[in-house]
Amino acid sequence: MPTCPLCASPHSRHFHRDARRDYYRCEECRLAYVPTAQRLSPAQERAVYDQHENHPDDPDYRRFLSRLFEPLKSRLAPGARGLDFGAGPGPTLSVMFEEAGHPMAIYDPFYASDTSVLERRYDFITATEVVEHLFAPGRELDRLVALLPDDGWLGLMTKRMTSEEAFARWHYILDPTHVCFFSEESFEWLAGHHDMSVEFPAADVVLLQKR
């Protein structure tokens, strides 16, 4: 069995197969994931992302991002500094926070790949529709949490797996760039691993705070 890419447990089981891929689920952190051999190449990933047309002037996209923006903004001190990780080809959440008085940096491996921003400290970090794409979510999330001070916030936006029975009918698995599928149990494991509190203010929003 493959090793879990979130918690590194060797205890996973195969639970679903569709026309393109297999899906395993970790018995420890409850992450569902696609095995390494069935993931896209970086060039194939980039081709999919280049089709995205998100833009900061799009009111519908801003409304979508507000599900994370509003609850996180209400918890931040004035002038708190943030990083938008995985900002994509049309960074928008960073613009929304800057408009609210929060200086922002952005990082994206394809569109804003200056890794020097990953060597600084931030009061909060956001990742919207990102963690489901990560090949090594444990390593990447460890790195982000390390950039936060005590009481710092990590705000994530991703649809959550509810049950294995519903998984086969879930539209989220149809995107070939989606390779990791988190449940509430997965985020609770992550919170315990990093000694963070965890809140679920919306069906696809998670807020974690360092204690």
Coordinates of C-alpha atoms in Angstrom, one line a residue:
M1 CA 0.0 0.0 0.0
P2 CA 1.2 3.6 -0.7
T3 CA 2.3 5.9 2.2
C4 CA -0.2 8.6 3.1
P5 CA 1.0 12.0 1.7
L6 CA -0.4 13.9 4.6
C7 CA 0.6 12.0 7.8
A8 CA 3.1 9.4 6.3
S9 CA 1.2 6.5 7.8
P10 CA 1.8 3.2 5.9
H11 CA -1.8 2.1 6.7
S12 CA -4.1 2.9 3.8
R13 CA -6.6 0.9 1.9
H14 CA -8.0 1.0 -1.6
F15 CA -11.6 2.0 -1.6
H16 CA -12.6 3.3 -5.0
R17 CA -11.6 3.1 -8.7
D18 CA -13.1 5.0 -11.6
A19 CA -12.2 5.0 -15.3
R20 CA -9.0 6.9 -14.8
R21 CA -7.7 6.5 -11.3
D22 CA -7.5 4.5 -8.0
Y23 CA -8.3 6.1 -4.7
Y24 CA -6.8 5.1 -1.3
R25 CA -7.8 6.3 2.2
C26 CA -5.5 6.6 5.1
E27 CA -6.6 4.8 8.3
E28 CA -4.8 7.4 10.5
C29 CA -5.7 10.9 9.2
R30 CA -8.6 9.8 6.9
L31 CA -7.2 11.6 3.9
A32 CA -8.3 10.1 0.5
Y33 CA -5.7 10.3 -2.2
V34 CA -4.6 9.3 -5.7
P35 CA -1.4 7.2 -5.9
T36 CA 1.7 8.9 -7.3
A37 CA 1.9 6.9 -10.6
Q38 CA -1.6 8.2 -11.6
R39 CA -1.0 11.9 -11.1
L40 CA -0.5 14.4 -13.9
S41 CA 2.9 15.7 -15.0
P42 CA 3.7 19.3 -14.2
A43 CA 3.2 20.2 -17.9
Q44 CA -0.2 18.5 -17.9
E45 CA -1.2 20.3 -14.6
R46 CA -0.1 23.7 -16.1
A47 CA -2.3 23.1 -19.2
V48 CA -5.3 22.7 -17.0
Y49 CA -4.6 25.7 -14.8
D50 CA -4.0 27.9 -17.9
Q51 CA -7.7 27.5 -18.7
H52 CA -8.8 29.2 -15.5
E53 CA -10.1 32.7 -16.0
N54 CA -10.3 34.0 -12.4
H55 CA -9.9 37.8 -12.1
P56 CA -10.1 40.3 -9.3
D57 CA -12.7 42.3 -11.1
D58 CA -15.1 39.4 -11.3
P59 CA -17.8 39.9 -8.6
D60 CA -18.8 36.3 -8.7
Y61 CA -15.3 35.1 -8.0
R62 CA -15.0 37.6 -5.1
R63 CA -18.2 36.4 -3.7
F64 CA -16.9 32.8 -3.9
L65 CA -13.7 33.8 -2.1
S66 CA -15.6 35.7 0.6
R67 CA -16.5 32.4 2.2
L68 CA -13.0 32.4 3.5
F69 CA -12.2 36.1 3.4
E70 CA -15.0 37.3 5.7
P71 CA -14.5 34.9 8.6
L72 CA -10.7 35.2 8.5
K73 CA -10.7 39.0 8.2
S74 CA -12.9 39.3 11.3
R75 CA -10.2 37.4 13.3
L76 CA -7.2 39.4 12.2
A77 CA -5.5 42.4 13.9
P78 CA -5.3 45.6 11.9
G79 CA -2.4 45.6 9.5
A80 CA -1.8 41.8 9.9
R81 CA 0.5 40.6 7.1
G82 CA -0.4 37.6 4.9
L83 CA 0.6 35.2 2.3
D84 CA -1.7 33.8 -0.4
F85 CA -0.2 30.4 -1.2
G86 CA -1.2 29.0 -4.6
A87 CA -2.6 32.3 -5.8
G88 CA -3.1 31.0 -9.4
P89 CA -3.0 32.9 -12.7
G90 CA -5.4 35.7 -11.5
P91 CA -4.6 36.5 -7.8
T92 CA -7.7 37.9 -6.2
L93 CA -7.9 37.0 -2.5
S94 CA -4.6 38.9 -1.9
V95 CA -6.2 42.0 -3.6
M96 CA -9.2 41.7 -1.3
F97 CA -7.0 41.5 1.8
E98 CA -4.9 44.4 0.7
E99 CA -8.0 46.5 0.1
A100 CA -8.9 45.7 3.8
G101 CA -5.5 47.0 4.9
H102 CA -3.5 43.8 5.1
P103 CA -0.2 43.8 3.2
M104 CA 0.1 40.6 1.1
A105 CA 2.7 38.4 -0.6
I106 CA 1.7 35.7 -3.1
Y107 CA 3.3 32.4 -4.2
D108 CA 2.3 30.0 -6.9
P109 CA 4.7 27.3 -8.3
F110 CA 3.5 28.1 -11.8
Y111 CA 2.6 31.8 -11.9
A112 CA 4.5 33.5 -9.0
S113 CA 7.4 31.2 -8.2
D114 CA 9.6 33.5 -6.2
T115 CA 10.5 31.2 -3.3
S116 CA 12.0 34.0 -1.2
V117 CA 8.5 34.7 0.0
L118 CA 8.5 31.3 1.7
E119 CA 11.4 32.4 3.9
R120 CA 9.5 35.2 5.6
R121 CA 7.0 35.1 8.6
Y122 CA 3.3 36.0 8.2
D123 CA 0.5 36.7 10.6
F124 CA -1.8 34.6 8.4
I125 CA -1.6 32.4 5.3
T126 CA -4.4 31.5 2.9
A127 CA -4.7 28.7 0.4
T128 CA -7.9 28.6 -1.6
E129 CA -8.7 25.6 -3.8
V130 CA -5.1 24.5 -3.4
V131 CA -4.6 21.6 -0.9
E132 CA -6.6 19.2 -3.1
H133 CA -3.8 19.7 -5.8
L134 CA -0.8 19.1 -3.5
F135 CA 1.2 16.0 -4.2
A136 CA 2.9 16.2 -0.8
P137 CA 0.3 18.0 1.5
G138 CA 2.0 17.0 4.7
R139 CA 5.3 18.6 3.7
E140 CA 3.7 21.7 2.2
L141 CA 1.4 22.3 5.2
D142 CA 4.3 21.8 7.6
R143 CA 6.2 24.4 5.7
L144 CA 3.4 26.9 5.8
V145 CA 2.6 26.4 9.6
A146 CA 6.3 27.0 10.3
L147 CA 6.0 30.5 8.8
L148 CA 3.3 31.5 11.3
P149 CA 3.9 33.0 14.7
D150 CA 2.0 31.9 17.8
D151 CA -1.7 32.8 17.3
G152 CA -1.1 32.9 13.5
W153 CA -3.9 31.8 11.2
L154 CA -4.0 29.3 8.4
G155 CA -7.1 29.7 6.2
L156 CA -7.9 26.9 3.8
M157 CA -10.7 26.5 1.2
T158 CA -11.4 23.1 -0.2
K159 CA -14.4 20.9 -0.5
R160 CA -14.5 18.2 2.2
M161 CA -15.1 14.5 1.7
T162 CA -18.2 13.5 3.6
S163 CA -18.4 9.7 3.1
E164 CA -17.0 6.9 1.0
E165 CA -20.5 6.2 -0.2
A166 CA -20.9 9.7 -1.6
F167 CA -17.3 9.8 -3.0
A168 CA -18.1 7.9 -6.2
R169 CA -20.7 10.4 -7.2
W170 CA -18.7 13.5 -6.1
H171 CA -17.9 16.0 -8.9
Y172 CA -14.7 17.0 -7.1
I173 CA -12.9 13.8 -8.2
L174 CA -13.5 14.5 -11.9
D175 CA -10.9 17.2 -12.0
P176 CA -7.6 15.4 -12.9
T177 CA -5.6 17.9 -10.9
H178 CA -7.4 17.0 -7.7
V179 CA -5.3 14.3 -6.0
C180 CA -6.0 14.8 -2.2
F181 CA -9.4 14.9 -0.6
F182 CA -9.7 16.1 3.0
S183 CA -12.4 15.2 5.5
E184 CA -13.1 17.0 8.8
E185 CA -11.1 14.2 10.5
S186 CA -8.1 15.0 8.2
F187 CA -8.2 18.6 9.4
E188 CA -8.7 17.6 13.0
W189 CA -5.6 15.4 12.6
L190 CA -3.7 18.3 11.1
A191 CA -4.7 20.6 14.0
G192 CA -3.6 18.1 16.6
H193 CA -0.3 17.5 14.7
H194 CA 0.6 21.2 14.9
D195 CA -1.1 22.0 18.2
M196 CA -3.6 24.3 16.5
S197 CA -7.3 25.0 17.0
V198 CA -9.6 24.3 14.1
E199 CA -12.9 25.8 13.0
F200 CA -15.2 25.0 10.1
P201 CA -17.1 28.3 9.4
A202 CA -18.4 26.9 6.0
A203 CA -18.8 23.6 4.2
D204 CA -15.6 24.3 2.3
V205 CA -13.7 26.6 4.7
V206 CA -11.2 25.6 7.5
L207 CA -9.5 28.0 9.9
L208 CA -6.6 26.8 12.0
Q209 CA -4.9 28.9 14.6
K210 CA -1.6 28.2 16.3
R211 CA -2.0 28.0 20.1

